[in-house]
Short mmCIF file of C-alpha atoms and ligand atoms in Angstrom, two decimals:
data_model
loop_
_atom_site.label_atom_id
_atom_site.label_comp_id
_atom_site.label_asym_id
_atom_site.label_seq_id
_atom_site.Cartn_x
_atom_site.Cartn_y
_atom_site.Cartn_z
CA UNK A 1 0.00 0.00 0.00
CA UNK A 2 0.91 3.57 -0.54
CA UNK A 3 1.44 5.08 2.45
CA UNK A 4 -0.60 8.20 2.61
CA UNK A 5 -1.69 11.30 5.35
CA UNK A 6 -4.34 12.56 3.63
CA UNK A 7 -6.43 9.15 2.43
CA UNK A 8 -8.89 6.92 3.63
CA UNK A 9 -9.69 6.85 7.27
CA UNK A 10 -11.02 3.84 7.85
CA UNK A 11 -12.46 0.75 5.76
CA UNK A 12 -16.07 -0.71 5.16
CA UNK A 13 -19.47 0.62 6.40
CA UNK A 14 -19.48 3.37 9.15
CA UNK A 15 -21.86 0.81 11.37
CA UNK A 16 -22.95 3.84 13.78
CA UNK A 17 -26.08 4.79 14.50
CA UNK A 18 -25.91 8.26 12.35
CA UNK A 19 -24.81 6.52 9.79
CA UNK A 20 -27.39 3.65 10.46
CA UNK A 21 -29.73 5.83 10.04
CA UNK A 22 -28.10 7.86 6.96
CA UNK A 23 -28.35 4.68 5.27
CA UNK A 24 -32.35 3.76 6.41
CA UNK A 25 -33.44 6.96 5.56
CA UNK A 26 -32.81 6.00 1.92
CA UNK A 27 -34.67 8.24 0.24
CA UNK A 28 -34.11 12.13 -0.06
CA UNK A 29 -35.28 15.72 -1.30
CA UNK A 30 -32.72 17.53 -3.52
CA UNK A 31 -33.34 21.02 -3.24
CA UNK A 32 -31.33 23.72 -5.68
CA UNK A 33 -32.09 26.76 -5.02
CA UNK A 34 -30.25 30.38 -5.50
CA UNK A 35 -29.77 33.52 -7.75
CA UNK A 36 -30.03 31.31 -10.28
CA UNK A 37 -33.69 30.79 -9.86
CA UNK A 38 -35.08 34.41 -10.66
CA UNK A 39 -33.63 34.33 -14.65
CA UNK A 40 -34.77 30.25 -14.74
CA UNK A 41 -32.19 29.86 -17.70
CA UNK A 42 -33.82 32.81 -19.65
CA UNK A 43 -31.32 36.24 -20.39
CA UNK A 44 -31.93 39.01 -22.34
CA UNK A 45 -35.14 37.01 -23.58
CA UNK A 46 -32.83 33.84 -24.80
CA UNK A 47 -34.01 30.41 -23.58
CA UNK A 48 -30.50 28.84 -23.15
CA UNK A 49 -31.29 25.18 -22.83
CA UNK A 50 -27.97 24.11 -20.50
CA UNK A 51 -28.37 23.39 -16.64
CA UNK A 52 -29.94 26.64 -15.39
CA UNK A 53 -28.17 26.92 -12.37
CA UNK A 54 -24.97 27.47 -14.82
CA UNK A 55 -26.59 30.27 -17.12
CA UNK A 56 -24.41 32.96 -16.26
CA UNK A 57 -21.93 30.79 -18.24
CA UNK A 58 -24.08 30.04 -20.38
CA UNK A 59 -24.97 33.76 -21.32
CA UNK A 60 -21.62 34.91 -20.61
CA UNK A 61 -23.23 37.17 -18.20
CA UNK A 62 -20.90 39.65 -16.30
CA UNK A 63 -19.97 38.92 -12.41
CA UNK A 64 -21.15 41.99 -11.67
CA UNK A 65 -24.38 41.83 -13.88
CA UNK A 66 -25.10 38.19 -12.53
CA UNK A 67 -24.44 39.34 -8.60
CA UNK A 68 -26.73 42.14 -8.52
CA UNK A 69 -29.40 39.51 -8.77
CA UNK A 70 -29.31 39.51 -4.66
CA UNK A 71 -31.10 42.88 -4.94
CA UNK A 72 -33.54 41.08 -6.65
CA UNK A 73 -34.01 38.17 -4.34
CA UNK A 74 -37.40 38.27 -2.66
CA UNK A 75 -38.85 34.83 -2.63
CA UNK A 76 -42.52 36.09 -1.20
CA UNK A 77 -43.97 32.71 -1.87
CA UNK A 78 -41.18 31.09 0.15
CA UNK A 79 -42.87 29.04 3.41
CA UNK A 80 -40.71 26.74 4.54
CA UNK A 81 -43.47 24.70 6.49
CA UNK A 82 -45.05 24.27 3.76
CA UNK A 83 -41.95 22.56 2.01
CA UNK A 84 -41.32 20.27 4.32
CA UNK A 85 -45.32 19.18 4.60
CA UNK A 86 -44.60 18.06 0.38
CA UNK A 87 -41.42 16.68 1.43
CA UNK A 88 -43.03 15.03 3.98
CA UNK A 89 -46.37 13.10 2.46
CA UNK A 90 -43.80 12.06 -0.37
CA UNK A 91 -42.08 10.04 1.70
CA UNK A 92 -38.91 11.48 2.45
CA UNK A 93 -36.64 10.80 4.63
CA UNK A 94 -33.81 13.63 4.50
CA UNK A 95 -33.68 16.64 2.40
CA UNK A 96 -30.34 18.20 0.66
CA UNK A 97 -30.26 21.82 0.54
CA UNK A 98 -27.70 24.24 -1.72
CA UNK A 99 -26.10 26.20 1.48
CA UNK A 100 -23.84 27.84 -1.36
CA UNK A 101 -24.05 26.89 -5.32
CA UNK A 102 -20.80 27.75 -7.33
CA UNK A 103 -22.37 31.34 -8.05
CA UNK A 104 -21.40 32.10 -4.16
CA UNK A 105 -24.69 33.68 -3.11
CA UNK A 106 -25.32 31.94 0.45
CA UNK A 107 -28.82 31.21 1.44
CA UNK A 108 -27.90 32.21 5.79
CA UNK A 109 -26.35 35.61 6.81
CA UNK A 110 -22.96 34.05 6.71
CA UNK A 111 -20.35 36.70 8.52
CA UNK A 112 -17.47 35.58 5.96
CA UNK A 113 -19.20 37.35 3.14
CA UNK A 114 -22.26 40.15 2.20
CA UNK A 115 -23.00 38.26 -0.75
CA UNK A 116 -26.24 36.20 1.18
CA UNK A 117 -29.57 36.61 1.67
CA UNK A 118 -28.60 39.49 4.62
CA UNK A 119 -27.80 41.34 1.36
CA UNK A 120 -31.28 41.05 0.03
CA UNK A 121 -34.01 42.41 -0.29
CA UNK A 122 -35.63 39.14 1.57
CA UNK A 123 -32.83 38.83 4.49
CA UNK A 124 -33.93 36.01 6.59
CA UNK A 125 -31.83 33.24 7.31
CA UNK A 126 -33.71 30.59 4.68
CA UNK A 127 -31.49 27.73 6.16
CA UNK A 128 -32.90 27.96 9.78
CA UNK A 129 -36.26 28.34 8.52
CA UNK A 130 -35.58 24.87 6.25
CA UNK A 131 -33.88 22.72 9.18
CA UNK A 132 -36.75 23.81 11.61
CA UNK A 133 -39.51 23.11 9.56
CA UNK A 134 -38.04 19.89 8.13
CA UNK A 135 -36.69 18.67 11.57
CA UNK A 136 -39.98 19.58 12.85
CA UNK A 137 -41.43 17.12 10.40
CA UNK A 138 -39.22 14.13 11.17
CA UNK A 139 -37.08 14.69 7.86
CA UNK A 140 -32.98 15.62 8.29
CA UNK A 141 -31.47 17.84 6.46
CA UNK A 142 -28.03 17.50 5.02
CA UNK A 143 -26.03 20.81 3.67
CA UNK A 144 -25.08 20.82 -0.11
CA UNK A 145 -21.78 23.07 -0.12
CA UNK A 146 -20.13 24.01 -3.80
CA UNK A 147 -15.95 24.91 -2.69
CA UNK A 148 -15.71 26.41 -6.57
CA UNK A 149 -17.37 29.99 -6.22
CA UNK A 150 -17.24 32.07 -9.03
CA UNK A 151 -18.17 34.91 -7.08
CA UNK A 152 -14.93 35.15 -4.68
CA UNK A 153 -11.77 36.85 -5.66
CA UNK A 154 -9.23 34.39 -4.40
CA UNK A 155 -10.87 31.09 -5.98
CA UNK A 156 -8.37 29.47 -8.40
CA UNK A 157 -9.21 27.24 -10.73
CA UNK A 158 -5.54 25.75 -10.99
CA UNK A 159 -2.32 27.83 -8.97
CA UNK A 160 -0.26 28.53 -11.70
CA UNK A 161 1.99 30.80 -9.82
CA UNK A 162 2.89 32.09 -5.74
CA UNK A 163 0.70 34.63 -6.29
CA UNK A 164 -2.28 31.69 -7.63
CA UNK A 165 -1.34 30.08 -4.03
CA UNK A 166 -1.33 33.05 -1.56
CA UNK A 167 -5.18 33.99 -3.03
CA UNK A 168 -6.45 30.39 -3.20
CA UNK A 169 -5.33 29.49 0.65
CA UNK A 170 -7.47 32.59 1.48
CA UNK A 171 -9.96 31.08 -0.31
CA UNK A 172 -9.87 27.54 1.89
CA UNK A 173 -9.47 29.53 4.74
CA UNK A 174 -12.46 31.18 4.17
CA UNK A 175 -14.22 28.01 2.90
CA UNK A 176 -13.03 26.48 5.80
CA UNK A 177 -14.60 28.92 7.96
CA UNK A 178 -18.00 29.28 6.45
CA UNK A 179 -18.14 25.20 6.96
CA UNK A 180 -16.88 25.38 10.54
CA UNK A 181 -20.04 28.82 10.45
CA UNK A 182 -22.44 26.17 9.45
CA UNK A 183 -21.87 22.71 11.48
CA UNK A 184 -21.56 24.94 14.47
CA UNK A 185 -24.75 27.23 14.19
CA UNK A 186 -27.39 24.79 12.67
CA UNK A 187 -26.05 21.62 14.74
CA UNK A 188 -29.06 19.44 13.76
CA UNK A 189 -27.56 18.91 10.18
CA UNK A 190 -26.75 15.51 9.61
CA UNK A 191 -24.39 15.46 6.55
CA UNK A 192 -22.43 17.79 4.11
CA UNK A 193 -22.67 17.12 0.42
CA UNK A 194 -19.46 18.64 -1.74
CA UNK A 195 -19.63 19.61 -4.75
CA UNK A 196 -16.97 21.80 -6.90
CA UNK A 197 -13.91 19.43 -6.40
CA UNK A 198 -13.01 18.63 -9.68
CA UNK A 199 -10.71 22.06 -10.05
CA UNK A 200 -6.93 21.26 -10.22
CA UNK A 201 -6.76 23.57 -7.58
CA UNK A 202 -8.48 21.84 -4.63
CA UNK A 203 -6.90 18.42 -6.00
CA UNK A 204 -3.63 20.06 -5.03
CA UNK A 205 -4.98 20.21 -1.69
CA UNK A 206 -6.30 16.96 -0.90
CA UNK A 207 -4.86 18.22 3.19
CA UNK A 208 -7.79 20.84 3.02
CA UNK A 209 -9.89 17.90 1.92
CA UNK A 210 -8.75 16.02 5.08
CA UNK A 211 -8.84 18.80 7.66
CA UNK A 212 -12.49 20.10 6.62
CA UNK A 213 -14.03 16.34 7.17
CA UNK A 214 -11.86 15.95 10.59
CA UNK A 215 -13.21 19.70 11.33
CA UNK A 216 -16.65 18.78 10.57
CA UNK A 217 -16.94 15.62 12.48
CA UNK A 218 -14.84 17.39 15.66
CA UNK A 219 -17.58 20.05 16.00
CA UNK A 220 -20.62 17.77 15.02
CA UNK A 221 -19.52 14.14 15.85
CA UNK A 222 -21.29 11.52 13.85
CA UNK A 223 -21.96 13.95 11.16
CA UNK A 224 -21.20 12.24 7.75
CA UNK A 225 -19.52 13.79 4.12
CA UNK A 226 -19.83 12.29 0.74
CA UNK A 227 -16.71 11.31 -0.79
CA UNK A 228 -16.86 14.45 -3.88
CA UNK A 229 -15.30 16.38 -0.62
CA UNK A 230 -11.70 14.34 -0.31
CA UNK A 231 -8.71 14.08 -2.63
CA UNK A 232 -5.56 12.48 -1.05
CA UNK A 233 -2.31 13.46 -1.38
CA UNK A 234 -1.89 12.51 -4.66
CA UNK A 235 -4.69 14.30 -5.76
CA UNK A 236 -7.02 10.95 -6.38
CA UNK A 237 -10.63 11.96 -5.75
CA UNK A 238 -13.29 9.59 -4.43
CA UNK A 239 -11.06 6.25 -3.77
CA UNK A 240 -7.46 7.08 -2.59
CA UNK A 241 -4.43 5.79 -4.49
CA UNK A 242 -4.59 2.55 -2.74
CA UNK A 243 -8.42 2.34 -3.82
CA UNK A 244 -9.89 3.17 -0.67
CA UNK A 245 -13.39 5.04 -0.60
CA UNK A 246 -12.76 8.70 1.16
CA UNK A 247 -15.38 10.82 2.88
CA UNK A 248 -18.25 8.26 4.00
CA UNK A 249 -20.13 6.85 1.10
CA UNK A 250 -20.00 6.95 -2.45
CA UNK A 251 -21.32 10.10 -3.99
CA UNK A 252 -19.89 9.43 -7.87
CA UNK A 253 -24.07 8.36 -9.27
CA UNK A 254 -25.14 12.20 -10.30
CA UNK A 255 -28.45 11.62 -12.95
CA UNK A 256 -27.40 7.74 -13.74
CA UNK A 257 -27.24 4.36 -11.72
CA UNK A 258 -25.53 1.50 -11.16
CA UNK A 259 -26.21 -1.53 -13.59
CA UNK A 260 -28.55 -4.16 -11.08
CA UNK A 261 -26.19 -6.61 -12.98
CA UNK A 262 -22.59 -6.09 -13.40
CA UNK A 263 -22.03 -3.07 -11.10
CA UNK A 264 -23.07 -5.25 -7.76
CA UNK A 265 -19.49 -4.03 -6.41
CA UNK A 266 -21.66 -0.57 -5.12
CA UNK A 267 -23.69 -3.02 -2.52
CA UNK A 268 -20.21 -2.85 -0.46
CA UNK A 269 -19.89 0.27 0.80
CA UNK A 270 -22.61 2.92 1.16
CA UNK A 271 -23.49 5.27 -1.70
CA UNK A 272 -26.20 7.90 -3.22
CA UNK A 273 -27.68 8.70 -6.18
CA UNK A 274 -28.74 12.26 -7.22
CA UNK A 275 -31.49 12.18 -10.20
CA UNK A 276 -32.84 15.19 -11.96
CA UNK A 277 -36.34 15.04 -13.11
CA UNK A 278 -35.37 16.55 -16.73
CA UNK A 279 -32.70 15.72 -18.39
CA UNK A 280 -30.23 17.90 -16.93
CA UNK A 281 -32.31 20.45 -15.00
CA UNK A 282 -30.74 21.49 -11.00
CA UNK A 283 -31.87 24.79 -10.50
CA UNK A 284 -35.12 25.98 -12.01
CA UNK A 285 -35.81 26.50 -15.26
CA UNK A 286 -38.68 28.31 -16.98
CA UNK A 287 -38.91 25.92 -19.93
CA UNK A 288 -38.75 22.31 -20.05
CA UNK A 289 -39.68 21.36 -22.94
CA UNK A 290 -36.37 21.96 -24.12
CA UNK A 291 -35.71 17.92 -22.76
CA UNK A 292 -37.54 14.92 -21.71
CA UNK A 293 -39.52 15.26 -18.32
CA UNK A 294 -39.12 11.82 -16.25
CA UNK A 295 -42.71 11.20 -14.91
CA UNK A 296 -43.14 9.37 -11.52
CA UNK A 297 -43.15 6.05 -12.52
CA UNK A 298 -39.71 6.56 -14.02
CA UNK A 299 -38.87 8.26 -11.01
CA UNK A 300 -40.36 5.59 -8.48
CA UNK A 301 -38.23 2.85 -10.03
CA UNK A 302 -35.35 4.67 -9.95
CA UNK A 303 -35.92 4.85 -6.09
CA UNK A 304 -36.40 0.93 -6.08
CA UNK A 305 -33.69 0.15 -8.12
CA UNK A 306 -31.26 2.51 -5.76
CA UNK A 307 -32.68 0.75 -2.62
CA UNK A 308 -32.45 -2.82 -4.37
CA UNK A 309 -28.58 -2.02 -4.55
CA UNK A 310 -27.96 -0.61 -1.28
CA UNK A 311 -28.14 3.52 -2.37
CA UNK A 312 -29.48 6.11 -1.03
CA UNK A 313 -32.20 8.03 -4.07
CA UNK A 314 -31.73 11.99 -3.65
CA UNK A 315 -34.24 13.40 -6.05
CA UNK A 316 -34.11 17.26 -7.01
CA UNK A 317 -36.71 19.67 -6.67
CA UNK A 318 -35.57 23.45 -8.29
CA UNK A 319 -37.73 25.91 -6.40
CA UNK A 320 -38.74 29.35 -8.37
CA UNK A 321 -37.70 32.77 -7.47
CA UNK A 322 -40.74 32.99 -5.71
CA UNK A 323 -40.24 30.05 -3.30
CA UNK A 324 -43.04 27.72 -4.82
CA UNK A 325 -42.67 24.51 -6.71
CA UNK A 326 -43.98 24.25 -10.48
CA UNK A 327 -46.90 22.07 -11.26
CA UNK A 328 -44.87 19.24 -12.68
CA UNK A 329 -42.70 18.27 -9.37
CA UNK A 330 -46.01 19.24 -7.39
CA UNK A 331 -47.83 16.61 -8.79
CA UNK A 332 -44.73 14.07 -8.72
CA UNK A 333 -44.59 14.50 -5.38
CA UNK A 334 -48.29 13.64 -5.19
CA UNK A 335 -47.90 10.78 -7.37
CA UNK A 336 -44.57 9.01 -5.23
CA UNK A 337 -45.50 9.90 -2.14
CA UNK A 338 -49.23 7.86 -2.44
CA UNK A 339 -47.10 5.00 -3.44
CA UNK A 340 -44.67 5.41 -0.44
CA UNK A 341 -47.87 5.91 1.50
CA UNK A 342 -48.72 2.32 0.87
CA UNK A 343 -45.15 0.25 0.07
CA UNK A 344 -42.88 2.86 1.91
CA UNK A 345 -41.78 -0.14 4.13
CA UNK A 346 -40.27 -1.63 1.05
CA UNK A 347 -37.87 1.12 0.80
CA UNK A 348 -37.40 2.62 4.12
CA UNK A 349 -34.51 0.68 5.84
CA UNK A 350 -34.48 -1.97 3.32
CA UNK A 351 -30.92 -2.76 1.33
CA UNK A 352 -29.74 -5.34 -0.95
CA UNK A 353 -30.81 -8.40 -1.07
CA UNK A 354 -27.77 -10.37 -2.46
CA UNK A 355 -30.34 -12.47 -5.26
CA UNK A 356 -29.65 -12.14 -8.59
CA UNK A 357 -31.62 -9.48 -10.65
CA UNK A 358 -34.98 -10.85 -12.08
CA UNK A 359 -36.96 -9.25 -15.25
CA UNK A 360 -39.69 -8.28 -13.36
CA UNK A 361 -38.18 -5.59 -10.85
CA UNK A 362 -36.03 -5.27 -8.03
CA UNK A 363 -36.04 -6.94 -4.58
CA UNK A 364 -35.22 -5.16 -1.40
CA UNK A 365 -34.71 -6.56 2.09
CA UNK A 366 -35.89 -5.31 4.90
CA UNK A 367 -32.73 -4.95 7.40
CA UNK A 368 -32.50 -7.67 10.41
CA UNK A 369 -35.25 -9.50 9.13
CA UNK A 370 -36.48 -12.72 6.98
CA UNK A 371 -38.87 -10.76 4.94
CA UNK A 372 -38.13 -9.85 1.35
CA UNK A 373 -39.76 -7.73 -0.71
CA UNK A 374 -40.11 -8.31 -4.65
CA UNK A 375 -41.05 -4.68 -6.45
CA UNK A 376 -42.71 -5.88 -9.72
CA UNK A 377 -42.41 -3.10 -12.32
CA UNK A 378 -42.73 -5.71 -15.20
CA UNK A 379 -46.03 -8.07 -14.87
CA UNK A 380 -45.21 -11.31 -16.30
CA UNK A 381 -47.84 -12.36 -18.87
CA UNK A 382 -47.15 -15.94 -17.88
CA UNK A 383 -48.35 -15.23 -14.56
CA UNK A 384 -45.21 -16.39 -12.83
CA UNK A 385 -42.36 -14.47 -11.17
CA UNK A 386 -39.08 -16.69 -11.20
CA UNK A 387 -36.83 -16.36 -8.17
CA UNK A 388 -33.41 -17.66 -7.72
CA UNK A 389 -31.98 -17.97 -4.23
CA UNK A 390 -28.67 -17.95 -3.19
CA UNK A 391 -27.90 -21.35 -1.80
CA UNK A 392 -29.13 -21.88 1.60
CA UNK A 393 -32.14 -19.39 1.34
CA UNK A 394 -35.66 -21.49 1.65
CA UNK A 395 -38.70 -19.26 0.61
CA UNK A 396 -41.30 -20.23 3.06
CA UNK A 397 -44.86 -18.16 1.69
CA UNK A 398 -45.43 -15.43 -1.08
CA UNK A 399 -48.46 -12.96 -0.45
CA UNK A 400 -49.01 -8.85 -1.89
CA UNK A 401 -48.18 -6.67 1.07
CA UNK A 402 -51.43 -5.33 0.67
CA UNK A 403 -53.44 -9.06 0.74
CA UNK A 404 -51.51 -10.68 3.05
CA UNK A 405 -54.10 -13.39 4.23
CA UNK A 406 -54.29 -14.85 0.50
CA UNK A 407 -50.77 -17.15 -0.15
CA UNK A 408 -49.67 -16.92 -3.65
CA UNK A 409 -48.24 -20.43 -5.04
CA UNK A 410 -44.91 -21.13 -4.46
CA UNK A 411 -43.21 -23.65 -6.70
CA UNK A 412 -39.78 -24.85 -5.65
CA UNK A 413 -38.58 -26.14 -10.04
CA UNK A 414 -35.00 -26.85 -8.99
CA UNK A 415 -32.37 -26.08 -6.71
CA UNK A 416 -32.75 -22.36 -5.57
CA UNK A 417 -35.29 -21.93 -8.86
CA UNK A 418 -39.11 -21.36 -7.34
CA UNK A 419 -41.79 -19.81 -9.27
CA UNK A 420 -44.11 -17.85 -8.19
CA UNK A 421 -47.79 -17.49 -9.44
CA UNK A 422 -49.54 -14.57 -9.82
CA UNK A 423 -53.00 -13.03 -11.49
CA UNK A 424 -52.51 -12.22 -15.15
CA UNK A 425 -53.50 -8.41 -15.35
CA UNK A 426 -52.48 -4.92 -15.92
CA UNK A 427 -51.59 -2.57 -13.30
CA UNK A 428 -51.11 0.81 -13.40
CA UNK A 429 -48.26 0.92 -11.00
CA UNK A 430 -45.74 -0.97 -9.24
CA UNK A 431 -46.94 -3.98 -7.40
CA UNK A 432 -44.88 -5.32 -3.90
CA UNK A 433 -44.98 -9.08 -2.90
CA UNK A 434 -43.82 -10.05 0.46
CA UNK A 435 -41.63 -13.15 1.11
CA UNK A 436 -40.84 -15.20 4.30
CA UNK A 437 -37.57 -17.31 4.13
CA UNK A 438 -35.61 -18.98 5.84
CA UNK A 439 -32.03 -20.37 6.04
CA UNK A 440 -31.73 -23.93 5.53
CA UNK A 441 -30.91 -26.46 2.72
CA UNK A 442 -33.36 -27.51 0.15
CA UNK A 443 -34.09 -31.11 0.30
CA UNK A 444 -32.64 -31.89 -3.03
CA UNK A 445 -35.95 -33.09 -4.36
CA UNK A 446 -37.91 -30.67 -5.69
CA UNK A 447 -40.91 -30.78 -3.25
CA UNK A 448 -44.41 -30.18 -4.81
CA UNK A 449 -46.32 -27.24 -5.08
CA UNK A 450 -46.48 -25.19 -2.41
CA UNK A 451 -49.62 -23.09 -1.07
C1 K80 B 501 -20.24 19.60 -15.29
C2 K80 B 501 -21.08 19.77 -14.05
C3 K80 B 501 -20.64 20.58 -13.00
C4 K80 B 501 -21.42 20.75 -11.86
C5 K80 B 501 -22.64 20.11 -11.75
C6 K80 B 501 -23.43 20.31 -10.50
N1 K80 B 501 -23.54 19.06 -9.73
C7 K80 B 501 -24.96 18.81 -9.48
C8 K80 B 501 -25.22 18.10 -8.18
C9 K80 B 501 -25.59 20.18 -9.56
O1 K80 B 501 -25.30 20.98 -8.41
C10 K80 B 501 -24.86 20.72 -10.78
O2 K80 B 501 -25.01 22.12 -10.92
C11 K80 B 501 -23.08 19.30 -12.78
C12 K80 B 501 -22.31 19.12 -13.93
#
């Protein structure tokens, strides 16, 4: 191994009970939200169709021009309560929230800069507002933090020169500080998302890296950071030069997943997800037609298929100007959160079930227990769901979660091979059988049909 100071500090899953409960929470409420929300991808009356949260490069629109935005931040509509009510009948669990996007304008009345909401015309603290009213509703909230800021004078994309490295360690040490600002004053927050880290210059400083996730976890112990924070001292970002996963879990999955089939390596150590609903849409945008619009089925096996695998799904919401959602991720959230309202226990602290992936959906496993749960996206017009079980796994009985007095037909074909039968009919959404196992050997015959 190559011995490093700045790598990996430990192997394996964090088996606390934060991170326990990082890991049950499973699914999560991206929220983007900034400057870049009162244009919504629109300047000068051109619809640029790129990510709107980066349209000041895609309009080439003047630091100055872009920052005087904050005078025009006034979100009237915002209600934070309100937020976290959505958040909550969909079915989160935690909610991610842009502290600071790479345009630098910070959403609390941070004392390292004026360029925040205290500069606004709106100049509340939206942060406290967001971790009361989500806390309030049993939801945590983790902090999204960009480290590349356009909007600071010492940020370096690469240090080219003494000069590049005096301004950029002002930069981390103000970076540094607003971190330290925020796990000290809203002490609730459970995690820190990084973003920002791909720069040359902060992968010349993989010690930063180090010291803000030792900082972090010194003044709020158990809090956890994804691994987009840490570069070693080599500059390797995400796994350390001897391979080793930084920060603690996985946060490389940003609007695509793992394969169910030959990327089962991601089941060993913890990891997220973040999905857009458009194609490539964070921060809001006033027009999306411009790409395709996932609806909430698409969405809702997403969230299945990250569970089935052992992920965390963080699904982003862009807020307008105004502080109110648009009709379309209103009426996903309607749509998810009636099916988490019924099969939520399918997906709340549930992980992978170690069974090899089946046609018809995704299983998830509820944790400490014998009860597995089969999420059937694809109805088999045969009217039987195959299941193959690793080898000393007996299924026992098969029923819907939501008819659980009438057994469906179990069929042991072979060894670890069992069939099971199910009405032949279309439905209009995904359906979740419940199975009882238990750990034994088969008896080599294959023992008749089951009931
Ligand atoms: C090339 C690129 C840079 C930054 C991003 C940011 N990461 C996502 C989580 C959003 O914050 C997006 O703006 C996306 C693509």
């Amino acid at each position: 191994a190559i011995p490093l100071q700045y790598g990996a500090q430990y192997s394996g899953k964090r088996t606390d009970d934060a991170m326990n409960k990082w890991r049950s929470n499973r699914f999560g409420q991206f929220i983007h939200w900034g400057l870049y929300a009162i244009p919504g991808g629109v300047w000068n009356g051109k619809t640029y169709n790129y990510a709107a949260e980066f349209l000041k490069a895609s309009a080439n629109v003047p630091s100055a021009t872009w920052d005087s935005l904050m005078y025009q931040f006034n979100p009237v509509k915002f209600d934070a309560k309100q937020w976290a009510k959505m958040a909550k009948k969909m079915g989160v669990k935690y909610m991610t929230i842009t502290t600071k996007h790479h345009e630098g304008f910070c959403l609390w009345p941070s004392k390292y800069t004026d360029f925040s909401v205290a500069g606004s015309p709106y100049k509340k603290d939206i942060l406290k507002q967001l971790v009361e009213a989500y806390n309030a509703e049993g939801i945590d909230v983790n902090f999204y933090y960009s480290v590349l800021d356009w909007h600071h004078p010492d940020w370096r994309n690469d240090i080219k020169s003494p000069q590049d490295s005096v301004a950029f360690k002002r930069y981390l040490d103000f970076a540094y500080n607003q971190l330290k600002e925020l796990a000290t004053n809203y002490p609730t927050v459970k995690a820190f998302w990084f973003d920002g880290t791909w720069d040359n210059s902060v992968k010349k400083n993989g010690k930063w890296t180090y010291e803000v996730e030792k900082m972090l976890k010194e003044v709020s112990p158990g809090v956890i950071v994804n691994s987009r924070l840490r570069a070693d001292d080599y500059g390797k970002r995400h796994k350390d030069s001897n391979g080793q996963l930084m920060g603690d879990y996985e946060s490389g999955y940003e609007r695509r997943l793992p394969d169910p089939v030959t990327d089962t390596a991601v089941t060993r150590w913890d990891w997220e997800a973040c999905m857009t609903i458009p194609e490539n849409q964070w921060g809001y945008h006033k027009d999306w037609t411009v790409s395709h619009v996932k609806s909430p089925l698409e969405l809702l096996e997403m969230l299945v298929h990250t569970t089935s695998m052992g992920g965390n799904f963080l699904l982003n919401f862009g807020p307008t100007g105004n502080g109110d959602f648009r009709k379309e991720e209103l009426d996903i959230a309607t749509v998810i959160g009636n099916w988490m309202g019924k099969y939520g226990d399918a997906i709340w602290n549930c992980d992978y079930a170690g069974m090899k992936k089946e046609d018809w959906g995704y299983y998830t496993k509820k944790k400490n227990s014998n009860q597995l749960n089969m999420v059937v996206f694809n109805w088999p017009s045969s009217g039987l769901l195959k299941v193959r079980t690793p080898r000393g796994m007996v299924l026992d009985k098969a029923s819907f979660v939501d008819a659980k007095g009438n057994a469906l037909k179990v069929e042991e074909i072979a060894d670890n091979q069992y069939l099971i039968q199910v009405p032949v009919k279309l439905y209009t959404s995904p359906q979740v059988i419940q199975v009882d196992f238990h750990q034994g050997a088969t008896n080599g015959k294959y023992q008749k049909a089951k009931t």
